Each structure stands twice: as C-alpha cells, then as structure tokens.
Amino acid sequence: MIAIIDYGMGNLRSVSKAFEAVGHRAVVTRNTRVIDDASRVVLPGVGAFGDCMANLERYGLVQSIRKSVQSGKPFLGICLGLQLLFTESEEFGRHEGLGIIPGRVRRFAAGPAVKVPHMGWNQVTLRTDCPLFDGVGDGADWYFVHSYFVEPVDPSIIATTTTYGISFASSIWRDNVVACQFHPEKSQSVGLRLMRNFGGWL
Amino acid sequence: MLTKRIIPCLDVKDGRVVKGVSFVALRDAGDPVEVATAYDREGADELCFLDITASHENRKTIFDVVERTAARVFMPVTVGGGVRTIEDIRALLNAGADKVSINTAAVQRPEFVKEAAQRFGTQCIVVAIDAKHDPDGTRWGVFTHGGRNATALDAVEWAKRMEDYGAGEILLTSMDQDGRQSGYDLGLTAAVSGTVSIPVIASGGVGTLEHLYQGFVSGKADAVLAASIFHFRTFTIPQAKAFLRERGVSVRIVSGEEDGR
C-alpha cells in the first residue's frame, strides 16, 4: 500500500488516480499509523512552502515523514514535496523545511526569457541511473509548475537536471528517497511510467 | 527548453460541453470527460474547462466533471468560471483541478487574488482578463461578467497589478477577436506579455494554424488557447504541433512511446 500524505493542500486525487491507473493501490491519508504501516510513502505538494510546513506540523506529520525516510522504504516527493525535504526556503520570507536533505530552496530570477513561475513542459536530462527513470527516455518532456528550485549541498544526489535560464536539479535521489520538481501525475505517459516504477522499486 | 503550450478549452454548462464538438471518434461529444480524454490521447499540453453554468445549484456538476477527468487524464487541468471564494478554489483543487482561473471576482476584490496565492501558491492561480479595444484605439479596457460589464481598468496595467498580487499566469482573451477566427489580438497579447514576467495565454480569435504561430511569435504568448478549430477537427493537436515545429517553435511532440499503463 502506498500512503499519499494529505496535509490539507493541493490536488492529491491526481496522484492517487495515477497510481491506480498503473495498478498500484494508494491511499490519501493524514493518519500517522497508516503512514507508518505503508510500504511506500509519497509526499505530494502544491501550495505555499510556509503554509505547508505549518500544516505538516499541525497534523503531527513531521515525525511520520522522518520515520518513513529513515525506515528505508521507498519515499517519493513531488514538487513542493521535494522542496519541503530541504533545510530552508526563501518563499514569502524565510521558512525552515524538514531538513532531511541539506540544501536551500531558491526562487528563479525572472528575466525577459525566464518567466516565473516556470510553467509547462520541459526536458529532463538523466544524470544517474536512478531506477525510477527506467524506460523513460533521456530528454523527455515533463510537466513543471513552480517558482522555486532546490540546491542540494551534495551535488551527487542530483538525479536529473533541467534548463530554465539556469540548469537546476529537477530531481534528486538519495538511498530510498527520490523527489522530483516536475509532476509525474501530470506528465502523461512518462509520468505514469515513473509511478509504475515507484510501485515496484526496492 | 521550455516548450510552448497548446491548450484546448471546453465550455461546460450543467456538466455538458456547449458550443459543440464534432469528434467522430467519441461516443458522446457532449461529455467533457470524453472530449478531455481524446485531447489527452492527441498530446494536448493542458486542458481548460470554463464553467458557464448559470445557476449556483448546478455548480456541483463541474466538480463531478473534474473528478471524472482527473481519474482518466494525467495532464494539467485549469478550471474557470464562477470562482469567487477560497472555498471554491479548495473544492476545485480537491476534485482534481491543478489551477483555477479567476476573472470577475478579481476585479470586484483584487485582494482575493493575493489571499488565494498565499493560501494555495501562485502557480495555481490564473487571472483571466477579458479585454476590448477602446473606441479611440489607444488602450484595451477590462470587462467582467463574461464580457457584459465594462470597467475603468486598463488591461495591461491590470495584468501587471494581478502579477504583483500573486497571479501565476494570465489568461488573456480579446473580446474583439473572440469567435471571429481572424487571429489573436497580437497587439494586446504582446503588450501584456511584454509587461508581466508571468506566463501569458493568448485566447480569442484563432482560426488557422498560422494564427497559433503568430500568437507565439508576434504576440509573445507562452501558451495558446483554442476551442472551435480543435473541437470541429479543422485541425488536430498533432497537426498544429507539426506546423509549429516546422516553423521553429519549440513544442512538445508526443511520440508513440510505451504508455506507463
């Protein structure tokens, strides 16, 4: 069973429906016991960083997330669920994140050719042989919608990069944790492939 | 490189597509979910539902449409029409929408956009602007209530203000061009796109593939919205993308690669 953590923000239905479409059972929950018992955990996310952290704390989910990551079971962060894993973000002021991945979350510098948010389909270049990208072509288009990007302290965990004005880490992979800035649940066939891979990973 | 987006738009009334769709391949061309699924297969980059339901009671039918779409279509979906409160937004996102588009409510109370962006993130707040050339031709005025009511707002200034208030995207419709099939209002689109640093979706007036191209190149749009040329199969999404790619516009071509399912 895959637990999709519900902290009262964003579109979680798409994530669970996408897992169902590729044959994996998933439940949207904020029950810490369900999360602790799940074989796989997904931290999705749309919303503002500070509000989301506040909600994770309010619902008592921070410990469950840490425990899931430490337990070694497959853990997938999506979009804000990637950013929340980091030490801190500069969105609407400075906010502390979960601190699971050392690094910062920074805003894109807007320019004539760089509109913010980065919204739409962009290419993802594979930097490692992360098994979640099995069967996904290098340079495939994925759907992004975000104004901030992550800067891990340890560059060796960068699984993919994408260029938008600058080259940024569009996903990271460390042990049992994969987290991506793009939305697999919105990226049609390549996204469903990643989600299918996640359901069979480890 | 970020690709340019092509977004088919469906007008939905009481849970059914209106203005007509004539896909031969569909069992029920009035069902928005069937149409959405067909566009998904064709490789549309996003979908837009515009809820033009007249009565408040029928609002719930759009939630059903969004829920059923989200169960079958794994691409971004924007829903507009009648979005007035934080609760409206939450309900649409919970149903499976990725973005909501706000029009009249933003004009009536601009702070609503700020509150919505802070609550849900700027990326899911689209501000829709219906604009019309002033009779003297020096500016574009903003209209509300589906184009029925004039305001004192200047469309370019309004777009900039909405960006400052936290809009993540501007859906810009030319009321002069809408339904005429003679092309987007390129002056309006370029003026807004050159002023804001958030993405701009051109809307209103597309009749040919050349119009899409002009929307991107002369209008500097980041995405183009179209309804009837796709609904009536004048052109398909793959035809539009092939045309654009041949002319050097960066678009996403969906290959015949294996579906994840």
GROMACS .gro file of C-alpha atoms in nm:
model
  463
    1MET     CA    1   0.000   0.000   0.000
    2ILE     CA    2   0.124   0.345  -0.096
    3ALA     CA    3   0.041   0.624   0.150
    4ILE     CA    4  -0.003   0.969  -0.003
    5ILE     CA    5   0.036   1.223   0.274
    6ASP     CA    6  -0.258   1.463   0.297
    7TYR     CA    7  -0.176   1.786   0.475
    8GLY     CA    8  -0.475   1.979   0.350
    9MET     CA    9  -0.324   2.135   0.040
   10GLY     CA   10  -0.340   2.084  -0.330
   11ASN     CA   11  -0.454   1.822  -0.569
   12LEU     CA   12  -0.399   1.475  -0.424
   13ARG     CA   13  -0.664   1.298  -0.626
   14SER     CA   14  -0.449   1.310  -0.938
   15VAL     CA   15  -0.163   1.140  -0.756
   16SER     CA   16  -0.376   0.856  -0.623
   17LYS     CA   17  -0.560   0.812  -0.954
   18ALA     CA   18  -0.231   0.794  -1.141
   19PHE     CA   19  -0.107   0.516  -0.912
   20GLU     CA   20  -0.436   0.334  -0.960
   21ALA     CA   21  -0.406   0.371  -1.337
   22VAL     CA   22  -0.075   0.180  -1.327
   23GLY     CA   23  -0.208  -0.088  -1.095
   24HIS     CA   24  -0.084   0.024  -0.753
   25ARG     CA   25  -0.307   0.068  -0.450
   26ALA     CA   26  -0.272   0.409  -0.291
   27VAL     CA   27  -0.450   0.584  -0.008
   28VAL     CA   28  -0.464   0.956   0.067
   29THR     CA   29  -0.420   0.994   0.440
   30ARG     CA   30  -0.302   1.202   0.730
   31ASN     CA   31  -0.334   0.914   0.975
   32THR     CA   32   0.019   0.861   1.110
   33ARG     CA   33  -0.044   0.493   1.178
   34VAL     CA   34  -0.144   0.434   0.816
   35ILE     CA   35   0.165   0.621   0.701
   36ASP     CA   36   0.391   0.426   0.937
   37ASP     CA   37   0.245   0.096   0.818
   38ALA     CA   38   0.256   0.179   0.447
   39SER     CA   39   0.512   0.004   0.231
   40ARG     CA   40   0.575   0.323   0.034
   41VAL     CA   41   0.517   0.689   0.110
   42VAL     CA   42   0.453   0.986  -0.118
   43LEU     CA   43   0.482   1.349  -0.011
   44PRO     CA   44   0.300   1.546  -0.280
   45GLY     CA   45   0.257   1.915  -0.287
   46VAL     CA   46   0.106   2.223  -0.429
   47GLY     CA   47   0.085   2.536  -0.223
   48ALA     CA   48   0.297   2.784  -0.036
   49PHE     CA   49   0.601   2.649   0.147
   50GLY     CA   50   0.535   2.817   0.483
   51ASP     CA   51   0.168   2.716   0.495
   52CYS     CA   52   0.253   2.359   0.402
   53MET     CA   53   0.518   2.328   0.675
   54ALA     CA   54   0.272   2.474   0.923
   55ASN     CA   55   0.011   2.219   0.818
   56LEU     CA   56   0.256   1.928   0.844
   57GLU     CA   57   0.329   2.039   1.200
   58ARG     CA   58  -0.036   2.099   1.285
   59TYR     CA   59  -0.133   1.749   1.173
   60GLY     CA   60   0.165   1.594   1.351
   61LEU     CA   61   0.308   1.457   1.027
   62VAL     CA   62   0.669   1.572   1.058
   63GLN     CA   63   0.778   1.274   1.267
   64SER     CA   64   0.600   1.031   1.036
   65ILE     CA   65   0.784   1.172   0.737
   66ARG     CA   66   1.121   1.147   0.913
   67LYS     CA   67   1.041   0.793   1.025
   68SER     CA   68   0.940   0.691   0.672
   69VAL     CA   69   1.263   0.826   0.527
   70GLN     CA   70   1.475   0.661   0.796
   71SER     CA   71   1.294   0.328   0.768
   72GLY     CA   72   1.440   0.272   0.425
   73LYS     CA   73   1.107   0.224   0.250
   74PRO     CA   74   1.059   0.389  -0.090
   75PHE     CA   75   0.979   0.757  -0.048
   76LEU     CA   76   0.872   0.990  -0.329
   77GLY     CA   77   0.848   1.368  -0.301
   78ILE     CA   78   0.666   1.562  -0.571
   79CYS     CA   79   0.709   1.935  -0.643
   80LEU     CA   80   0.663   2.109  -0.308
   81GLY     CA   81   0.713   1.763  -0.157
   82LEU     CA   82   1.069   1.782  -0.292
   83GLN     CA   83   1.127   2.133  -0.161
   84LEU     CA   84   0.990   2.057   0.188
   85LEU     CA   85   1.262   1.795   0.236
   86PHE     CA   86   1.528   2.067   0.227
   87THR     CA   87   1.674   2.278   0.506
   88GLU     CA   88   1.509   2.608   0.422
   89SER     CA   89   1.320   2.809   0.160
   90GLU     CA   90   1.305   3.175   0.074
   91GLU     CA   91   0.939   3.164  -0.035
   92PHE     CA   92   0.736   3.457   0.113
   93GLY     CA   93   1.014   3.525   0.365
   94ARG     CA   94   1.240   3.260   0.512
   95HIS     CA   95   1.098   2.927   0.618
   96GLU     CA   96   1.256   2.623   0.772
   97GLY     CA   97   1.189   2.296   0.594
   98LEU     CA   98   1.209   1.936   0.714
   99GLY     CA   99   1.589   1.939   0.697
  100ILE     CA  100   1.609   1.584   0.563
  101ILE     CA  101   1.815   1.689   0.260
  102PRO     CA  102   2.078   1.957   0.330
  103GLY     CA  103   2.032   2.249   0.095
  104ARG     CA  104   1.825   2.553   0.010
  105VAL     CA  105   1.518   2.633  -0.196
  106ARG     CA  106   1.565   2.942  -0.411
  107ARG     CA  107   1.347   3.149  -0.641
  108PHE     CA  108   1.413   3.174  -1.014
  109ALA     CA  109   1.536   3.518  -1.116
  110ALA     CA  110   1.275   3.644  -1.364
  111GLY     CA  111   1.401   3.789  -1.689
  112PRO     CA  112   1.271   3.858  -2.039
  113ALA     CA  113   1.321   3.496  -2.142
  114VAL     CA  114   1.259   3.349  -1.798
  115LYS     CA  115   0.905   3.393  -1.681
  116VAL     CA  116   0.828   3.288  -1.326
  117PRO     CA  117   0.659   3.050  -1.250
  118HIS     CA  118   0.837   2.802  -1.473
  119MET     CA  119   0.520   2.655  -1.614
  120GLY     CA  120   0.482   2.393  -1.882
  121TRP     CA  121   0.665   2.101  -2.041
  122ASN     CA  122   1.044   2.100  -2.029
  123GLN     CA  123   1.316   1.844  -2.093
  124VAL     CA  124   1.468   1.636  -1.818
  125THR     CA  125   1.828   1.517  -1.858
  126LEU     CA  126   1.919   1.199  -1.672
  127ARG     CA  127   2.235   1.231  -1.457
  128THR     CA  128   2.227   0.895  -1.281
  129ASP     CA  129   2.081   0.553  -1.343
  130CYS     CA  130   1.803   0.610  -1.091
  131PRO     CA  131   1.570   0.311  -1.133
  132LEU     CA  132   1.260   0.529  -1.123
  133PHE     CA  133   1.351   0.650  -1.472
  134ASP     CA  134   1.375   0.301  -1.620
  135GLY     CA  135   1.203   0.306  -1.956
  136VAL     CA  136   1.191   0.686  -1.965
  137GLY     CA  137   1.394   0.842  -2.242
  138ASP     CA  138   1.671   1.091  -2.167
  139GLY     CA  139   1.548   1.438  -2.259
  140ALA     CA  140   1.179   1.351  -2.235
  141ASP     CA  141   0.935   1.637  -2.166
  142TRP     CA  142   0.783   1.658  -1.816
  143TYR     CA  143   0.529   1.898  -1.676
  144PHE     CA  144   0.659   2.165  -1.436
  145VAL     CA  145   0.487   2.438  -1.243
  146HIS     CA  146   0.698   2.609  -0.979
  147SER     CA  147   0.873   2.934  -0.895
  148TYR     CA  148   1.141   2.786  -0.670
  149PHE     CA  149   1.408   2.523  -0.723
  150VAL     CA  150   1.627   2.318  -0.491
  151GLU     CA  151   2.001   2.350  -0.442
  152PRO     CA  152   2.131   2.041  -0.264
  153VAL     CA  153   2.458   2.082  -0.073
  154ASP     CA  154   2.569   1.744  -0.209
  155PRO     CA  155   2.552   1.760  -0.591
  156SER     CA  156   2.598   1.385  -0.621
  157ILE     CA  157   2.233   1.332  -0.524
  158ILE     CA  158   2.111   1.520  -0.834
  159ALA     CA  159   1.931   1.257  -1.042
  160THR     CA  160   1.818   1.484  -1.327
  161THR     CA  161   1.870   1.840  -1.440
  162THR     CA  162   1.658   2.078  -1.642
  163THR     CA  163   1.745   2.410  -1.800
  164TYR     CA  164   1.536   2.717  -1.739
  165GLY     CA  165   1.760   3.022  -1.755
  166ILE     CA  166   1.994   2.817  -1.539
  167SER     CA  167   2.047   2.444  -1.505
  168PHE     CA  168   1.872   2.323  -1.189
  169ALA     CA  169   1.816   1.994  -1.009
  170SER     CA  170   1.481   1.870  -1.138
  171SER     CA  171   1.502   1.558  -0.923
  172ILE     CA  172   1.720   1.408  -0.651
  173TRP     CA  173   1.791   1.053  -0.546
  174ARG     CA  174   1.944   0.953  -0.211
  175ASP     CA  175   1.913   0.594  -0.094
  176ASN     CA  176   1.539   0.521  -0.063
  177VAL     CA  177   1.434   0.880  -0.137
  178VAL     CA  178   1.352   1.011  -0.483
  179ALA     CA  179   1.197   1.352  -0.516
  180CYS     CA  180   1.114   1.545  -0.830
  181GLN     CA  181   1.027   1.902  -0.911
  182PHE     CA  182   0.812   1.803  -1.209
  183HIS     CA  183   0.472   1.641  -1.170
  184PRO     CA  184   0.474   1.275  -1.278
  185GLU     CA  185   0.098   1.260  -1.219
  186LYS     CA  186   0.059   1.536  -1.480
  187SER     CA  187   0.318   1.418  -1.730
  188GLN     CA  188   0.106   1.171  -1.924
  189SER     CA  189   0.287   0.852  -2.029
  190VAL     CA  190   0.639   0.928  -1.898
  191GLY     CA  191   0.491   1.026  -1.563
  192LEU     CA  192   0.282   0.712  -1.535
  193ARG     CA  193   0.593   0.512  -1.614
  194LEU     CA  194   0.779   0.669  -1.319
  195MET     CA  195   0.485   0.600  -1.092
  196ARG     CA  196   0.471   0.240  -1.204
  197ASN     CA  197   0.845   0.212  -1.139
  198PHE     CA  198   0.800   0.360  -0.791
  199GLY     CA  199   0.539   0.097  -0.707
  200GLY     CA  200   0.788  -0.178  -0.787
  201TRP     CA  201   1.101  -0.014  -0.650
  202LEU     CA  202   1.320  -0.177  -0.379
  203MET     CA  203   1.400   2.444  -2.330
  204LEU     CA  204   1.051   2.518  -2.205
  205THR     CA  205   0.809   2.431  -2.482
  206LYS     CA  206   0.514   2.643  -2.592
  207ARG     CA  207   0.180   2.505  -2.482
  208ILE     CA  208  -0.136   2.433  -2.675
  209ILE     CA  209  -0.449   2.431  -2.460
  210PRO     CA  210  -0.791   2.323  -2.587
  211CYS     CA  211  -1.070   2.494  -2.397
  212LEU     CA  212  -1.410   2.341  -2.329
  213ASP     CA  213  -1.711   2.548  -2.232
  214VAL     CA  214  -1.910   2.342  -1.987
  215LYS     CA  215  -2.269   2.414  -1.891
  216ASP     CA  216  -2.455   2.198  -1.640
  217GLY     CA  217  -2.193   1.927  -1.687
  218ARG     CA  218  -2.210   1.917  -2.067
  219VAL     CA  219  -1.989   2.067  -2.338
  220VAL     CA  220  -2.158   2.356  -2.515
  221LYS     CA  221  -2.067   2.538  -2.839
  222GLY     CA  222  -2.032   2.192  -2.987
  223VAL     CA  223  -1.765   1.935  -3.051
  224SER     CA  224  -1.761   1.711  -3.355
  225PHE     CA  225  -1.504   1.440  -3.292
  226VAL     CA  226  -1.613   1.139  -3.490
  227ALA     CA  227  -1.433   0.905  -3.255
  228LEU     CA  228  -1.640   0.996  -2.950
  229ARG     CA  229  -1.940   0.808  -2.821
  230ASP     CA  230  -2.072   1.123  -2.658
  231ALA     CA  231  -1.928   1.453  -2.777
  232GLY     CA  232  -2.127   1.637  -2.513
  233ASP     CA  233  -1.943   1.467  -2.228
  234PRO     CA  234  -1.646   1.685  -2.125
  235VAL     CA  235  -1.459   1.382  -1.991
  236GLU     CA  236  -1.477   1.203  -2.327
  237VAL     CA  237  -1.351   1.513  -2.503
  238ALA     CA  238  -1.076   1.561  -2.244
  239THR     CA  239  -0.964   1.203  -2.291
  240ALA     CA  240  -0.948   1.248  -2.667
  241TYR     CA  241  -0.730   1.559  -2.630
  242ASP     CA  242  -0.509   1.373  -2.384
  243ARG     CA  243  -0.450   1.100  -2.641
  244GLU     CA  244  -0.363   1.362  -2.901
  245GLY     CA  245  -0.098   1.519  -2.680
  246ALA     CA  246  -0.261   1.846  -2.579
  247ASP     CA  247  -0.035   2.014  -2.326
  248GLU     CA  248  -0.309   2.120  -2.084
  249LEU     CA  249  -0.685   2.138  -2.069
  250CYS     CA  250  -0.910   2.422  -1.970
  251PHE     CA  251  -1.270   2.387  -1.855
  252LEU     CA  252  -1.478   2.701  -1.844
  253ASP     CA  253  -1.786   2.651  -1.629
  254ILE     CA  254  -2.058   2.874  -1.771
  255THR     CA  255  -2.331   2.718  -1.560
  256ALA     CA  256  -2.587   2.983  -1.488
  257SER     CA  257  -2.724   2.875  -1.153
  258HIS     CA  258  -2.542   2.818  -0.829
  259GLU     CA  259  -2.714   2.480  -0.779
  260ASN     CA  260  -2.562   2.344  -1.095
  261ARG     CA  261  -2.210   2.436  -0.982
  262LYS     CA  262  -2.159   2.092  -0.837
  263THR     CA  263  -2.173   1.935  -1.180
  264ILE     CA  264  -1.832   2.089  -1.262
  265PHE     CA  265  -1.682   1.910  -0.960
  266ASP     CA  266  -1.812   1.583  -1.100
  267VAL     CA  267  -1.662   1.664  -1.441
  268VAL     CA  268  -1.325   1.749  -1.288
  269GLU     CA  269  -1.326   1.438  -1.069
  270ARG     CA  270  -1.404   1.207  -1.358
  271THR     CA  271  -1.146   1.380  -1.576
  272ALA     CA  272  -0.875   1.351  -1.311
  273ALA     CA  273  -0.936   0.978  -1.292
  274ARG     CA  274  -0.860   0.933  -1.662
  275VAL     CA  275  -0.643   1.215  -1.781
  276PHE     CA  276  -0.295   1.273  -1.643
  277MET     CA  277  -0.226   1.623  -1.764
  278PRO     CA  278  -0.277   1.968  -1.612
  279VAL     CA  279  -0.634   2.092  -1.588
  280THR     CA  280  -0.743   2.451  -1.528
  281VAL     CA  281  -1.099   2.534  -1.431
  282GLY     CA  282  -1.252   2.878  -1.462
  283GLY     CA  283  -1.594   3.034  -1.424
  284GLY     CA  284  -1.766   3.133  -1.102
  285VAL     CA  285  -1.455   3.110  -0.882
  286ARG     CA  286  -1.529   3.361  -0.605
  287THR     CA  287  -1.412   3.225  -0.271
  288ILE     CA  288  -1.121   3.039  -0.112
  289GLU     CA  289  -1.367   2.753  -0.060
  290ASP     CA  290  -1.444   2.744  -0.436
  291ILE     CA  291  -1.074   2.704  -0.505
  292ARG     CA  292  -1.023   2.439  -0.241
  293ALA     CA  293  -1.318   2.239  -0.373
  294LEU     CA  294  -1.190   2.251  -0.731
  295LEU     CA  295  -0.837   2.150  -0.629
  296ASN     CA  296  -0.976   1.867  -0.418
  297ALA     CA  297  -1.178   1.749  -0.715
  298GLY     CA  298  -0.859   1.724  -0.920
  299ALA     CA  299  -0.805   2.065  -1.081
  300ASP     CA  300  -0.448   2.191  -1.089
  301LYS     CA  301  -0.521   2.557  -1.144
  302VAL     CA  302  -0.820   2.782  -1.116
  303SER     CA  303  -0.890   3.086  -1.323
  304ILE     CA  304  -1.035   3.395  -1.158
  305ASN     CA  305  -1.196   3.675  -1.356
  306THR     CA  306  -1.485   3.885  -1.222
  307ALA     CA  307  -1.405   3.813  -0.855
  308ALA     CA  308  -1.056   3.957  -0.904
  309VAL     CA  309  -1.195   4.284  -1.037
  310GLN     CA  310  -1.453   4.305  -0.761
  311ARG     CA  311  -1.198   4.242  -0.489
  312PRO     CA  312  -0.833   4.229  -0.601
  313GLU     CA  313  -0.722   4.118  -0.253
  314PHE     CA  314  -0.890   3.785  -0.325
  315VAL     CA  315  -0.609   3.703  -0.568
  316LYS     CA  316  -0.350   3.782  -0.303
  317GLU     CA  317  -0.523   3.564  -0.046
  318ALA     CA  318  -0.565   3.279  -0.292
  319ALA     CA  319  -0.200   3.290  -0.397
  320GLN     CA  320  -0.077   3.291  -0.040
  321ARG     CA  321  -0.304   3.005   0.050
  322PHE     CA  322  -0.254   2.777  -0.250
  323GLY     CA  323   0.064   2.906  -0.414
  324THR     CA  324   0.091   3.144  -0.706
  325GLN     CA  325   0.129   2.858  -0.953
  326CYS     CA  326  -0.234   2.752  -0.928
  327ILE     CA  327  -0.387   3.098  -0.958
  328VAL     CA  328  -0.464   3.207  -1.313
  329VAL     CA  329  -0.618   3.550  -1.362
  330ALA     CA  330  -0.841   3.566  -1.668
  331ILE     CA  331  -0.875   3.904  -1.837
  332ASP     CA  332  -1.141   3.981  -2.097
  333ALA     CA  333  -1.013   4.283  -2.288
  334LYS     CA  334  -1.159   4.502  -2.559
  335HIS     CA  335  -1.006   4.781  -2.762
  336ASP     CA  336  -1.129   5.127  -2.663
  337PRO     CA  337  -1.318   5.305  -2.943
  338ASP     CA  338  -1.033   5.554  -2.978
  339GLY     CA  339  -0.790   5.266  -3.012
  340THR     CA  340  -0.532   5.376  -2.757
  341ARG     CA  341  -0.583   5.110  -2.491
  342TRP     CA  342  -0.766   4.793  -2.402
  343GLY     CA  343  -1.036   4.802  -2.138
  344VAL     CA  344  -1.115   4.519  -1.897
  345PHE     CA  345  -1.464   4.366  -1.899
  346THR     CA  346  -1.628   4.136  -1.646
  347HIS     CA  347  -1.928   3.903  -1.619
  348GLY     CA  348  -1.840   3.719  -1.937
  349GLY     CA  349  -1.779   4.044  -2.122
  350ARG     CA  350  -2.105   4.215  -2.037
  351ASN     CA  351  -1.979   4.478  -1.794
  352ALA     CA  352  -1.720   4.744  -1.870
  353THR     CA  353  -1.473   4.857  -1.606
  354ALA     CA  354  -1.239   5.154  -1.583
  355LEU     CA  355  -0.937   4.922  -1.581
  356ASP     CA  356  -0.664   4.922  -1.842
  357ALA     CA  357  -0.587   4.561  -1.940
  358VAL     CA  358  -0.209   4.599  -1.946
  359GLU     CA  359  -0.196   4.776  -1.610
  360TRP     CA  360  -0.443   4.531  -1.463
  361ALA     CA  361  -0.232   4.235  -1.573
  362LYS     CA  362   0.073   4.387  -1.405
  363ARG     CA  363  -0.122   4.452  -1.086
  364MET     CA  364  -0.250   4.095  -1.081
  365GLU     CA  365   0.106   3.970  -1.118
  366ASP     CA  366   0.203   4.181  -0.816
  367TYR     CA  367  -0.090   4.032  -0.625
  368GLY     CA  368   0.033   3.680  -0.687
  369ALA     CA  369  -0.126   3.560  -1.012
  370GLY     CA  370   0.084   3.280  -1.160
  371GLU     CA  371  -0.046   3.319  -1.512
  372ILE     CA  372  -0.262   3.549  -1.723
  373LEU     CA  373  -0.532   3.408  -1.950
  374LEU     CA  374  -0.587   3.694  -2.190
  375THR     CA  375  -0.896   3.694  -2.412
  376SER     CA  376  -0.958   3.952  -2.680
  377MET     CA  377  -1.329   4.019  -2.694
  378ASP     CA  378  -1.286   4.196  -3.026
  379GLN     CA  379  -1.140   3.885  -3.183
  380ASP     CA  380  -1.328   3.613  -2.996
  381GLY     CA  381  -1.535   3.400  -3.233
  382ARG     CA  382  -1.414   3.577  -3.548
  383GLN     CA  383  -1.147   3.325  -3.643
  384SER     CA  384  -0.929   3.604  -3.782
  385GLY     CA  385  -0.643   3.562  -3.535
  386TYR     CA  386  -0.550   3.666  -3.183
  387ASP     CA  387  -0.523   4.034  -3.095
  388LEU     CA  388  -0.146   4.035  -3.129
  389GLY     CA  389  -0.103   4.394  -3.014
  390LEU     CA  390  -0.287   4.324  -2.691
  391THR     CA  391  -0.106   3.995  -2.633
  392ALA     CA  392   0.239   4.143  -2.697
  393ALA     CA  393   0.163   4.445  -2.478
  394VAL     CA  394   0.064   4.229  -2.182
  395SER     CA  395   0.335   3.968  -2.235
  396GLY     CA  396   0.598   4.241  -2.255
  397THR     CA  397   0.480   4.396  -1.929
  398VAL     CA  398   0.442   4.099  -1.696
  399SER     CA  399   0.701   3.835  -1.611
  400ILE     CA  400   0.448   3.554  -1.562
  401PRO     CA  401   0.326   3.334  -1.848
  402VAL     CA  402   0.055   3.471  -2.077
  403ILE     CA  403  -0.202   3.254  -2.256
  404ALA     CA  404  -0.341   3.408  -2.575
  405SER     CA  405  -0.711   3.350  -2.634
  406GLY     CA  406  -0.984   3.460  -2.869
  407GLY     CA  407  -0.992   3.456  -3.245
  408VAL     CA  408  -0.786   3.163  -3.366
  409GLY     CA  409  -0.898   3.020  -3.699
  410THR     CA  410  -0.583   2.883  -3.862
  411LEU     CA  411  -0.252   2.728  -3.763
  412GLU     CA  412  -0.081   3.044  -3.879
  413HIS     CA  413  -0.275   3.227  -3.606
  414LEU     CA  414  -0.124   2.998  -3.343
  415TYR     CA  415   0.221   3.069  -3.483
  416GLN     CA  416   0.157   3.445  -3.480
  417GLY     CA  417   0.033   3.422  -3.122
  418PHE     CA  418   0.368   3.281  -3.014
  419VAL     CA  419   0.596   3.485  -3.238
  420SER     CA  420   0.429   3.827  -3.269
  421GLY     CA  421   0.210   3.802  -2.960
  422LYS     CA  422   0.496   3.663  -2.747
  423ALA     CA  423   0.248   3.428  -2.582
  424ASP     CA  424   0.370   3.138  -2.371
  425ALA     CA  425   0.063   2.930  -2.447
  426VAL     CA  426  -0.232   2.947  -2.682
  427LEU     CA  427  -0.590   2.859  -2.605
  428ALA     CA  428  -0.825   2.743  -2.877
  429ALA     CA  429  -1.169   2.593  -2.891
  430SER     CA  430  -1.352   2.555  -3.218
  431ILE     CA  431  -1.058   2.478  -3.450
  432PHE     CA  432  -0.988   2.168  -3.242
  433HIS     CA  433  -1.345   2.082  -3.145
  434PHE     CA  434  -1.460   2.078  -3.506
  435ARG     CA  435  -1.148   1.898  -3.624
  436THR     CA  436  -1.048   2.177  -3.859
  437PHE     CA  437  -0.706   2.083  -3.724
  438THR     CA  438  -0.582   1.826  -3.477
  439ILE     CA  439  -0.334   1.891  -3.198
  440PRO     CA  440  -0.060   1.686  -3.374
  441GLN     CA  441  -0.116   1.886  -3.694
  442ALA     CA  442  -0.084   2.211  -3.500
  443LYS     CA  443   0.236   2.096  -3.333
  444ALA     CA  444   0.391   1.969  -3.654
  445PHE     CA  445   0.314   2.303  -3.820
  446LEU     CA  446   0.468   2.499  -3.532
  447ARG     CA  447   0.777   2.281  -3.504
  448GLU     CA  448   0.843   2.316  -3.877
  449ARG     CA  449   0.847   2.692  -3.826
  450GLY     CA  450   1.091   2.676  -3.539
  451VAL     CA  451   0.856   2.699  -3.242
  452SER     CA  452   0.958   2.467  -2.960
  453VAL     CA  453   0.665   2.235  -2.892
  454ARG     CA  454   0.629   1.901  -2.722
  455ILE     CA  455   0.576   1.619  -2.967
  456VAL     CA  456   0.427   1.309  -2.813
  457SER     CA  457   0.600   1.006  -2.954
  458GLY     CA  458   0.442   0.667  -2.983
  459GLU     CA  459   0.641   0.552  -2.681
  460GLU     CA  460   0.503   0.299  -2.441
  461ASP     CA  461   0.229   0.422  -2.216
  462GLY     CA  462   0.311   0.368  -1.850
  463ARG     CA  463  -0.012   0.179  -1.803
   0.00000   0.00000   0.00000
